[in-house]
Amino acid sequence: MKSFITLLLLLPFSLAWDDVILSPPEGKNGEPKALYFAQGADISTDQYSSILSLLQEKVSFPLWVGIPQCPADVAAIPFGLSSGISRIQKAMTKQGMPSPSHSFYAGHSLGGAMMPDYVASKPNEADAMFLLGSFITRKYKTGSTSGGRPQVEFPVPTLTVGGELDGLCRISRIVEALYTQVTFDENPDDQTDYMPVTVIEGMNHMQFASGEPPSFVKSNDIQSELSEDDAHAAVTDDIAAFLEGIVSGTPSDVIRSRVKETVEFVKPITEALLIEGYEQFLPPCYCETEDEYGGLQYGTCESTEACNGGVRWTGEVSQHLMAGLDDPAVKGLSINAVDSIHLVTEEKPSCHLPHIHGNPVDNANPGVDADPLCESPDGCTLELTTVTQPVYENSGEVDIWRAHFSVPWVDTGFLPITANELKTKIKSRQAIFQAAGLKNVSYVEQDASIADGGEGDRCGEINQKAIDWALEQLPEKTRERYETYGQKLMVGPDIGTCKAGPCWIWDPLRFKKDDDANTVNVQAVYFATENKNSYPCGEGKLLPCSAGFHYCKLLSPARALEWMYVDGLKNVLGLDKE
């Protein structure tokens, strides 16, 4: 805030503003329209002349364009954008612009992040808005369906255009916008027309403008695979089609087609976010569900239209891998695992723990202090509950743009949106083998890390699966790019922690970058326990049973995928590496 005050004190001494006004090209007939455009941070107003002049050529109507300079070229400075728009509207009128029949608003980057707030405050003045390398921020997720599902609400039709290789407004955040504004809306067909989202393949952040990138963009953007002319052509094709539909009152078939193309193109990212249980798609339920013993420790949280019960990756993949179903000793064994999202620090009304259901009492360990649930693994099916807490680094609450420009309220899509780690509580391999009827199952062999004398790093095996899964989802060109240039995710040995739950809770998944080797070493923190009760325990005894657990700090497959699309490219393909 001090930087704002200092800057505002200096503003009266500014002799002139570098505003840009583009009058319509000759040969355009009909009522004039006006476009007011907010610049990206540190990008000068004249760096948008090329792309917006091309847009003027493509639309069928005369389009006046005004690009007001914001204080210090930062649209987030209070009152800078609104005063700039007021100033340039007067200048455009003075320069000969008739009263426009339609007024459009737009912005790029930080300017695009700020423009929705301006338009929302003056919805009667705007006929449409488009955002480049930016999006309608999460603060507008204010509506809900009759069943309580969150919905994005905005008073003006808005087109969002993102770049696949945008290193500052990442494609995963654009996918979030597409899913929450269109795909997951109660009326997706209507929203395709009202709030469409498109992605330009191979395009980066700076190509929404022209010329030399500012230092912040240069050090964070990714090299484009398109020429500037091709990028500008693709962007303006989408904008022109959208604006023609607004002016004519007839939804654009071009835009409908482009949204469908985008949905298909980003499907791997969407699926990764869904299997992670991404909280901005649907918030966690955090249910307190009664289990078969009358308590809450082992209850399964079911998803509703309004909230997400559990992390699919944990139930569908992590617990299956931990179960060791490919071991010949348990041939014929199958499991059904359902995950519930909980805070792993929760103790009241109850802590929540993984469990093999079918026990006669809550604290029994089948095959140890109770009969196994099956006589043998062959033909045996076990029902399990697991627990996961996805941990998000920012979720829009922290953003490097904010730190860089001293603006505390902006959601720009700069940082990863996926879970930083999955705090996962699952049943141990020893517990599953014993419940399935195997005898003399060694805890050390099955669940200790290699460093602790075990046969495998079980959490690391799951992390390797997350990396492999992500690679398999990538479109061919994206995969080739990552395999050729990307900083490879490598799985290191599992790391043990002290023999207490809080140690594991606060000991994070490790990411260690080696830029010279172009790799990142990922190491899980694990906490496993032997499948026997060492003390009287159970919900009725107020002490949770810690038998037969294998807790893992896991790499989200969505984080692995996001790395392959964005962050993993910057070490070699960063714009500053050209």
XYZ file of C-alpha atoms in Angstrom:
578
model
C 0.000 0.000 0.000
C 2.923 2.362 0.644
C 3.927 1.961 -2.997
C 0.392 3.005 -4.049
C 0.493 6.115 -1.897
C 3.926 7.119 -3.179
C 2.832 6.607 -6.762
C -0.397 8.526 -6.314
C 1.515 11.451 -4.841
C 3.650 11.568 -7.951
C 0.755 11.402 -10.410
C -0.124 15.105 -10.445
C 3.336 15.822 -11.831
C 2.753 13.576 -14.889
C 2.795 15.848 -17.937
C 1.016 13.526 -20.376
C -0.573 10.143 -20.721
C 0.464 7.651 -23.388
C -3.132 6.924 -24.376
C -3.744 5.292 -27.747
C -6.793 5.970 -29.917
C -7.350 3.958 -33.091
C -10.000 5.322 -35.423
C -11.861 2.841 -37.673
C -10.259 1.910 -40.994
C -11.825 3.291 -44.135
C -14.610 1.383 -45.851
C -16.533 0.337 -42.738
C -20.236 1.138 -42.833
C -22.918 1.171 -40.178
C -23.215 2.521 -36.688
C -19.906 2.963 -34.913
C -18.926 0.849 -31.904
C -16.349 1.578 -29.209
C -13.797 -0.647 -27.497
C -11.989 0.335 -24.288
C -8.949 -1.812 -23.567
C -6.934 -2.241 -20.329
C -3.208 -2.831 -20.753
C -1.220 -5.608 -19.085
C 1.207 -4.714 -16.320
C 4.360 -2.972 -17.585
C 3.206 -3.375 -21.217
C 2.903 -0.031 -22.960
C -0.365 0.961 -24.582
C 1.087 1.158 -28.095
C 2.108 -2.521 -27.887
C -1.576 -3.388 -28.434
C -1.978 -1.305 -31.582
C -1.124 -4.150 -33.950
C -3.550 -6.769 -32.641
C -6.402 -4.299 -32.129
C -5.903 -2.720 -35.563
C -6.233 -6.197 -37.030
C -9.471 -6.653 -35.080
C -10.762 -3.372 -36.573
C -10.077 -4.773 -40.045
C -11.896 -8.049 -39.339
C -15.166 -6.773 -37.898
C -17.814 -5.627 -40.355
C -18.631 -2.404 -38.482
C -16.617 0.738 -37.718
C -14.850 0.142 -34.417
C -13.158 2.875 -32.421
C -10.478 1.668 -29.993
C -9.232 3.450 -26.904
C -6.317 2.154 -24.802
C -5.849 4.392 -21.753
C -2.531 4.340 -19.965
C -2.831 3.406 -16.298
C -0.519 4.869 -13.637
C 2.906 3.204 -13.947
C 1.318 0.938 -16.595
C -0.422 -1.089 -13.845
C -4.213 -1.341 -14.127
C -4.586 -2.575 -10.540
C -3.647 0.781 -8.997
C -6.832 2.180 -7.406
C -8.861 4.435 -9.672
C -6.238 4.248 -12.406
C -8.316 2.205 -14.834
C -11.632 3.954 -14.211
C -10.116 7.425 -14.545
C -8.229 6.305 -17.644
C -11.409 5.059 -19.331
C -13.211 8.300 -18.502
C -10.301 10.315 -19.872
C -10.031 8.376 -23.128
C -13.796 8.406 -23.756
C -13.646 12.202 -23.768
C -10.584 12.184 -26.011
C -12.209 9.792 -28.490
C -15.292 12.004 -28.705
C -13.079 15.053 -29.215
C -11.249 13.202 -31.979
C -14.522 12.646 -33.840
C -16.082 9.439 -32.493
C -19.890 9.649 -32.726
C -21.980 8.257 -29.912
C -21.367 4.497 -30.231
C -24.299 2.103 -30.605
C -22.350 -0.565 -28.685
C -19.574 -0.289 -26.106
C -17.143 -3.150 -25.553
C -14.574 -3.521 -22.814
C -11.498 -5.722 -22.770
C -8.113 -6.270 -21.222
C -4.967 -8.338 -21.213
C -3.160 -9.919 -18.284
C -3.457 -7.784 -15.145
C -5.617 -5.349 -17.102
C -7.928 -8.212 -17.953
C -8.022 -9.253 -14.306
C -9.184 -5.758 -13.330
C -11.621 -5.023 -16.169
C -14.422 -7.340 -14.892
C -14.671 -5.281 -11.703
C -14.998 -2.074 -13.706
C -17.627 -3.554 -16.021
C -19.567 -5.139 -13.155
C -19.791 -1.710 -11.524
C -21.241 -0.188 -14.742
C -23.122 -3.052 -16.447
C -25.506 -0.717 -18.281
C -22.591 0.886 -20.106
C -21.191 -2.365 -21.503
C -22.585 -4.565 -24.254
C -19.836 -7.194 -24.057
C -16.355 -7.849 -22.742
C -13.418 -9.967 -23.867
C -10.402 -11.004 -21.804
C -7.015 -12.013 -23.204
C -4.616 -14.041 -21.078
C -7.012 -13.339 -18.205
C -10.475 -14.423 -17.064
C -13.515 -13.637 -14.937
C -12.165 -14.057 -11.428
C -13.533 -16.426 -8.787
C -15.248 -13.642 -6.867
C -18.039 -13.895 -9.466
C -18.839 -17.508 -8.597
C -21.812 -16.185 -6.659
C -24.742 -18.181 -7.997
C -25.923 -21.724 -7.494
C -28.290 -24.235 -9.042
C -31.400 -25.415 -7.231
C -29.242 -28.251 -5.900
C -26.580 -25.873 -4.587
C -23.922 -26.306 -7.285
C -21.789 -23.153 -7.563
C -22.347 -21.059 -10.690
C -20.479 -18.120 -12.211
C -22.586 -14.979 -12.606
C -21.578 -11.921 -14.610
C -23.825 -9.155 -15.948
C -22.235 -8.859 -19.400
C -21.489 -11.429 -22.160
C -17.768 -12.229 -21.970
C -15.298 -14.048 -24.203
C -12.159 -15.476 -22.572
C -9.152 -16.328 -24.760
C -6.136 -18.159 -23.361
C -2.838 -19.337 -24.800
C -1.637 -22.919 -24.461
C 1.918 -21.774 -23.669
C 1.009 -18.773 -21.547
C 3.489 -18.785 -18.684
C 1.723 -16.093 -16.661
C -1.956 -16.924 -17.096
C -1.602 -20.695 -17.197
C -3.795 -22.903 -19.343
C -5.012 -24.827 -16.288
C -6.619 -21.639 -14.920
C -8.251 -21.030 -18.300
C -9.584 -24.601 -18.120
C -11.049 -23.797 -14.719
C -12.821 -20.827 -16.306
C -14.145 -23.003 -19.134
C -15.415 -25.679 -16.778
C -17.021 -23.393 -14.204
C -18.496 -20.930 -16.720
C -19.643 -23.343 -19.408
C -19.245 -27.096 -18.929
C -20.497 -27.265 -15.339
C -23.154 -24.598 -15.719
C -26.800 -25.531 -15.382
C -27.298 -24.432 -19.024
C -23.999 -25.102 -20.828
C -25.398 -24.379 -24.309
C -26.551 -20.930 -23.237
C -23.253 -20.265 -21.500
C -21.328 -21.223 -24.641
C -22.886 -18.138 -26.191
C -22.787 -15.938 -23.086
C -19.398 -16.723 -21.516
C -17.382 -18.684 -24.116
C -13.778 -19.723 -23.478
C -11.269 -20.577 -26.207
C -7.603 -21.582 -26.207
C -5.062 -20.829 -28.950
C -2.677 -23.771 -29.330
C 1.028 -22.926 -29.211
C 0.499 -19.285 -28.159
C 2.167 -17.552 -25.210
C 1.281 -14.599 -22.965
C 3.191 -11.830 -24.718
C 1.622 -12.567 -28.096
C -1.594 -10.886 -27.017
C 0.528 -7.762 -27.511
C 3.588 -6.941 -29.659
C 7.178 -5.911 -29.267
C 9.691 -6.385 -26.474
C 8.229 -8.033 -23.375
C 8.724 -6.345 -20.010
C 11.218 -8.046 -17.705
C 8.571 -9.745 -15.567
C 6.903 -11.292 -18.606
C 10.208 -12.254 -20.200
C 11.374 -14.076 -17.083
C 8.109 -16.022 -16.665
C 6.587 -16.590 -20.105
C 7.196 -19.593 -22.398
C 8.485 -19.512 -25.955
C 5.658 -19.556 -28.484
C 5.315 -22.010 -31.335
C 3.409 -19.456 -33.434
C 4.552 -16.369 -35.277
C 3.150 -13.128 -33.931
C 1.071 -12.702 -37.099
C -0.454 -16.179 -36.760
C -1.175 -15.673 -33.062
C -2.846 -12.307 -33.678
C -4.871 -13.774 -36.531
C -6.174 -16.619 -34.371
C -7.071 -14.348 -31.461
C -8.825 -11.746 -33.551
C -10.779 -14.431 -35.425
C -12.326 -15.459 -32.112
C -12.932 -11.894 -30.935
C -14.439 -10.761 -34.228
C -16.828 -13.717 -34.350
C -17.902 -13.058 -30.758
C -18.496 -9.330 -31.309
C -20.376 -9.908 -34.585
C -22.707 -12.213 -32.672
C -23.285 -9.556 -30.013
C -24.042 -6.852 -32.590
C -26.319 -9.038 -34.720
C -28.095 -10.622 -31.765
C -27.436 -14.055 -33.263
C -25.018 -16.381 -31.443
C -21.912 -17.125 -33.461
C -21.538 -20.619 -34.919
C -17.807 -19.924 -35.142
C -17.618 -19.377 -31.394
C -19.713 -22.456 -30.673
C -17.351 -24.516 -32.804
C -14.266 -23.004 -31.168
C -15.579 -23.739 -27.675
C -16.158 -27.365 -28.650
C -12.631 -27.574 -30.048
C -11.264 -26.110 -26.828
C -13.247 -28.485 -24.624
C -11.747 -31.402 -26.539
C -8.236 -29.968 -26.562
C -8.118 -29.371 -22.799
C -9.910 -32.588 -21.846
C -6.742 -34.073 -20.242
C -6.491 -31.092 -17.875
C -10.185 -31.244 -17.035
C -10.003 -34.958 -16.258
C -6.888 -34.468 -14.126
C -8.606 -31.778 -12.070
C -11.676 -33.973 -11.653
C -9.696 -37.013 -10.494
C -7.838 -34.783 -8.014
C -11.133 -33.519 -6.584
C -10.209 -29.948 -7.488
C -11.875 -27.673 -4.969
C -12.629 -24.842 -7.416
C -14.680 -27.217 -9.556
C -16.700 -28.370 -6.569
C -15.935 -27.636 -2.901
C -15.346 -30.523 -0.462
C -18.331 -31.789 1.515
C -16.382 -32.513 4.712
C -19.210 -34.867 5.725
C -19.634 -36.361 9.161
C -21.199 -39.693 8.162
C -22.040 -42.407 10.639
C -20.230 -45.713 10.097
C -21.557 -49.230 10.761
C -20.360 -49.068 14.354
C -22.343 -45.947 15.201
C -19.313 -43.671 15.127
C -17.854 -41.216 12.632
C -14.254 -42.363 12.167
C -14.903 -44.723 9.256
C -17.956 -43.149 7.628
C -17.873 -42.566 3.868
C -18.599 -39.085 2.566
C -20.765 -39.167 -0.558
C -20.688 -36.448 -3.202
C -23.744 -34.314 -3.877
C -24.579 -31.796 -6.575
C -23.251 -29.093 -4.273
C -20.028 -30.681 -3.000
C -17.388 -33.327 -3.623
C -17.154 -36.241 -1.186
C -13.712 -37.623 -1.946
C -10.620 -37.757 -4.149
C -11.106 -40.251 -6.962
C -7.362 -40.754 -7.414
C -7.040 -42.112 -3.871
C -9.905 -44.576 -4.159
C -9.360 -45.607 -7.765
C -5.545 -45.688 -7.908
C -3.565 -45.051 -4.710
C -5.271 -47.621 -2.505
C -5.248 -50.200 -5.317
C -1.506 -49.799 -5.773
C -0.905 -49.962 -2.038
C -2.956 -53.168 -1.926
C -0.395 -54.911 -4.150
C -3.024 -56.612 -6.274
C -0.416 -57.649 -8.839
C 1.368 -59.809 -6.240
C 0.868 -63.515 -7.131
C 0.237 -64.219 -3.451
C -3.111 -62.390 -3.661
C -4.202 -63.510 -7.116
C -7.958 -63.133 -7.447
C -8.230 -60.420 -4.772
C -10.143 -57.258 -5.586
C -10.963 -54.158 -3.579
C -13.560 -51.415 -3.675
C -12.122 -48.258 -2.135
C -14.093 -45.058 -1.615
C -12.332 -41.899 -0.486
C -13.570 -39.116 1.769
C -12.080 -35.612 1.947
C -11.290 -34.501 5.489
C -8.816 -32.269 7.236
C -6.220 -34.703 8.553
C -5.819 -32.551 11.663
C -9.501 -32.932 12.573
C -10.218 -34.462 15.977
C -13.716 -33.189 16.792
C -16.341 -34.474 16.397
C -14.004 -37.266 15.303
C -10.764 -37.977 13.509
C -11.202 -39.838 10.234
C -9.234 -42.959 9.382
C -8.867 -45.532 6.587
C -10.706 -48.762 7.243
C -11.435 -52.239 5.910
C -15.161 -52.708 6.414
C -16.807 -55.948 7.536
C -15.093 -56.163 10.923
C -17.222 -57.392 13.820
C -16.095 -54.417 15.934
C -14.531 -51.113 15.049
C -11.067 -51.803 16.445
C -10.612 -55.326 15.085
C -7.832 -56.139 12.620
C -9.052 -59.029 10.441
C -6.524 -61.815 10.183
C -4.732 -60.681 13.369
C -7.050 -60.305 16.357
C -10.174 -61.338 14.444
C -10.966 -63.817 11.716
C -9.921 -62.751 8.231
C -12.709 -61.489 6.029
C -11.934 -64.123 3.378
C -10.550 -67.637 3.600
C -8.217 -66.870 0.715
C -7.563 -63.956 -1.656
C -8.965 -65.793 -4.687
C -12.488 -64.477 -5.225
C -12.231 -62.143 -2.227
C -13.503 -58.541 -2.427
C -12.663 -56.073 0.330
C -14.561 -52.842 0.949
C -12.347 -49.960 2.090
C -12.616 -46.337 3.135
C -9.698 -43.948 2.614
C -9.114 -40.331 3.649
C -7.480 -37.494 1.671
C -6.809 -33.830 2.213
C -5.758 -32.023 -0.972
C -3.508 -29.120 -0.004
C -3.674 -26.029 -2.190
C -0.827 -23.563 -2.294
C -2.828 -20.551 -3.328
C -6.340 -21.217 -4.705
C -6.262 -17.585 -5.786
C -5.392 -16.315 -2.308
C -1.672 -15.835 -2.991
C -0.263 -14.765 -6.310
C 3.206 -13.667 -7.349
C 1.675 -10.837 -9.373
C 0.387 -9.453 -6.104
C 3.774 -9.545 -4.486
C 5.464 -8.047 -7.538
C 3.022 -5.184 -7.984
C 1.925 -4.796 -4.333
C -1.703 -5.578 -5.172
C -3.317 -7.868 -2.597
C -6.579 -8.838 -4.297
C -5.915 -10.138 -7.806
C -6.592 -13.653 -9.160
C -4.395 -13.903 -12.281
C -3.599 -17.608 -12.770
C 0.156 -17.214 -12.344
C 0.817 -19.916 -9.736
C -0.130 -23.610 -10.073
C -3.793 -24.169 -9.286
C -3.528 -27.908 -8.608
C -2.943 -29.485 -5.210
C 0.547 -29.005 -3.838
C 0.232 -32.432 -2.229
C -2.378 -35.026 -1.369
C -2.259 -35.918 2.322
C -3.482 -39.476 1.961
C -4.487 -42.009 4.627
C -4.813 -45.503 3.198
C -4.701 -49.061 4.520
C -1.360 -50.839 4.512
C -0.468 -53.743 2.253
C 0.042 -55.942 5.323
C -3.477 -55.183 6.605
C -5.063 -55.949 3.239
C -3.154 -59.197 2.771
C -4.112 -60.348 6.265
C -7.775 -59.399 5.838
C -7.794 -61.430 2.595
C -6.655 -64.553 4.467
C -2.864 -64.598 4.076
C -0.827 -65.583 7.103
C 2.632 -64.605 8.299
C 2.645 -61.317 6.402
C 5.705 -59.242 7.238
C 5.108 -55.563 7.947
C 8.726 -54.704 7.137
C 8.713 -56.484 3.781
C 5.368 -55.110 2.653
C 5.209 -51.592 4.115
C 8.616 -50.366 5.249
C 10.542 -48.255 2.763
C 13.601 -49.658 1.037
C 15.768 -47.534 3.321
C 14.040 -49.145 6.310
C 14.456 -52.685 5.003
C 11.293 -53.070 2.943
C 10.821 -54.405 -0.568
C 9.598 -51.156 -2.101
C 8.862 -47.473 -1.625
C 5.090 -47.777 -1.741
C 4.278 -44.067 -1.751
C 6.912 -43.497 -4.420
C 5.300 -46.207 -6.530
C 2.038 -44.277 -6.389
C 3.827 -41.055 -7.307
C 5.411 -42.766 -10.298
C 1.940 -43.857 -11.361
C 0.767 -40.230 -11.157
C 3.591 -39.179 -13.485
C 2.944 -42.054 -15.887
C -0.795 -41.334 -15.878
C -0.194 -37.664 -16.655
C 2.103 -38.497 -19.563
C -0.498 -40.856 -20.997
C -3.143 -38.112 -20.968
C -1.109 -35.545 -22.899
C -1.990 -34.791 -26.513
C 0.743 -36.053 -28.835
C 2.267 -32.639 -29.560
C 2.199 -31.599 -25.898
C 3.852 -34.856 -24.876
C 6.575 -34.518 -27.510
C 7.269 -30.975 -26.299
C 7.587 -32.091 -22.686
C 9.669 -35.173 -23.455
C 12.036 -33.123 -25.617
C 12.412 -30.000 -23.487
C 10.582 -30.491 -20.202
C 12.153 -30.677 -16.768
C 11.482 -34.324 -15.930
C 9.695 -35.402 -12.770
C 11.748 -38.127 -11.100
C 10.673 -40.166 -8.070
C 13.120 -40.431 -5.191
C 13.087 -42.769 -2.174
C 10.295 -42.461 0.381
C 11.206 -40.420 3.441
C 10.239 -41.636 6.885
C 9.193 -39.332 9.697
C 8.837 -39.625 13.452
C 6.371 -42.256 14.670
C 3.549 -39.847 15.337
C 0.755 -38.518 13.164
C 1.580 -34.800 13.599
C 5.088 -35.338 12.222
C 3.648 -36.758 9.011
C 0.923 -34.107 8.842
C 3.378 -31.216 8.746
C 6.226 -32.882 6.826
C 5.634 -31.863 3.173
C 6.038 -33.686 -0.101
C 9.510 -32.840 -1.384
C 10.266 -31.160 -4.719
C 13.973 -30.610 -5.424
C 14.842 -28.985 -8.747
C 18.107 -29.577 -10.573
C 18.112 -27.081 -13.425
C 21.441 -28.295 -14.794
C 20.145 -31.865 -15.116
C 16.703 -30.558 -16.131
C 15.003 -32.734 -13.517
C 12.892 -32.439 -10.386
C 13.182 -35.047 -7.663
C 9.853 -35.828 -5.980
C 9.934 -37.608 -2.624
C 6.968 -38.760 -0.591
C 6.891 -38.640 3.178
C 5.413 -41.823 4.613
C 4.169 -43.030 7.981
C 3.233 -46.715 8.227
C 2.166 -48.842 11.195
C 2.116 -52.559 11.874
C -1.320 -54.172 11.704
C -1.912 -54.701 15.419
C -3.300 -52.639 18.262
C -0.537 -51.679 20.656
C -2.973 -50.131 23.175
C -6.738 -50.095 23.902
C -8.252 -48.011 21.154
C -11.400 -47.241 19.219
C -13.812 -44.345 18.997
C -15.503 -45.417 22.235
C -12.155 -45.321 24.019
C -11.327 -41.839 22.699
C -8.006 -43.039 21.253
C -7.940 -43.748 17.508
C -6.560 -47.122 16.444
C -3.340 -46.666 14.504
C -2.991 -50.254 13.264
C -2.461 -51.157 9.612
C -2.050 -47.649 8.176
C 0.172 -46.430 5.387
C 0.025 -42.662 5.170
C 1.568 -40.954 2.122
C 2.244 -37.415 0.994
C 1.424 -37.913 -2.652
C 1.954 -36.080 -5.918
C -1.386 -35.204 -7.466
C -1.687 -36.451 -11.052
C -3.142 -33.033 -11.841
C -0.026 -31.315 -10.469
C 2.137 -33.646 -12.598
C 0.065 -32.800 -15.681
C 0.109 -29.066 -14.978
C 3.894 -29.280 -14.614
C 4.143 -30.900 -18.040
C 1.996 -28.203 -19.658
C 3.511 -25.140 -17.986
C 6.091 -25.047 -15.204
C 8.236 -27.928 -16.457
C 8.893 -26.103 -19.735
C 10.369 -22.908 -18.332
C 13.833 -24.242 -17.526
C 14.593 -24.791 -21.224
C 11.745 -23.078 -23.097
C 11.388 -19.980 -20.945
C 11.054 -16.799 -22.974
C 14.269 -15.579 -21.371
C 16.071 -18.662 -22.748
C 15.609 -17.623 -26.400
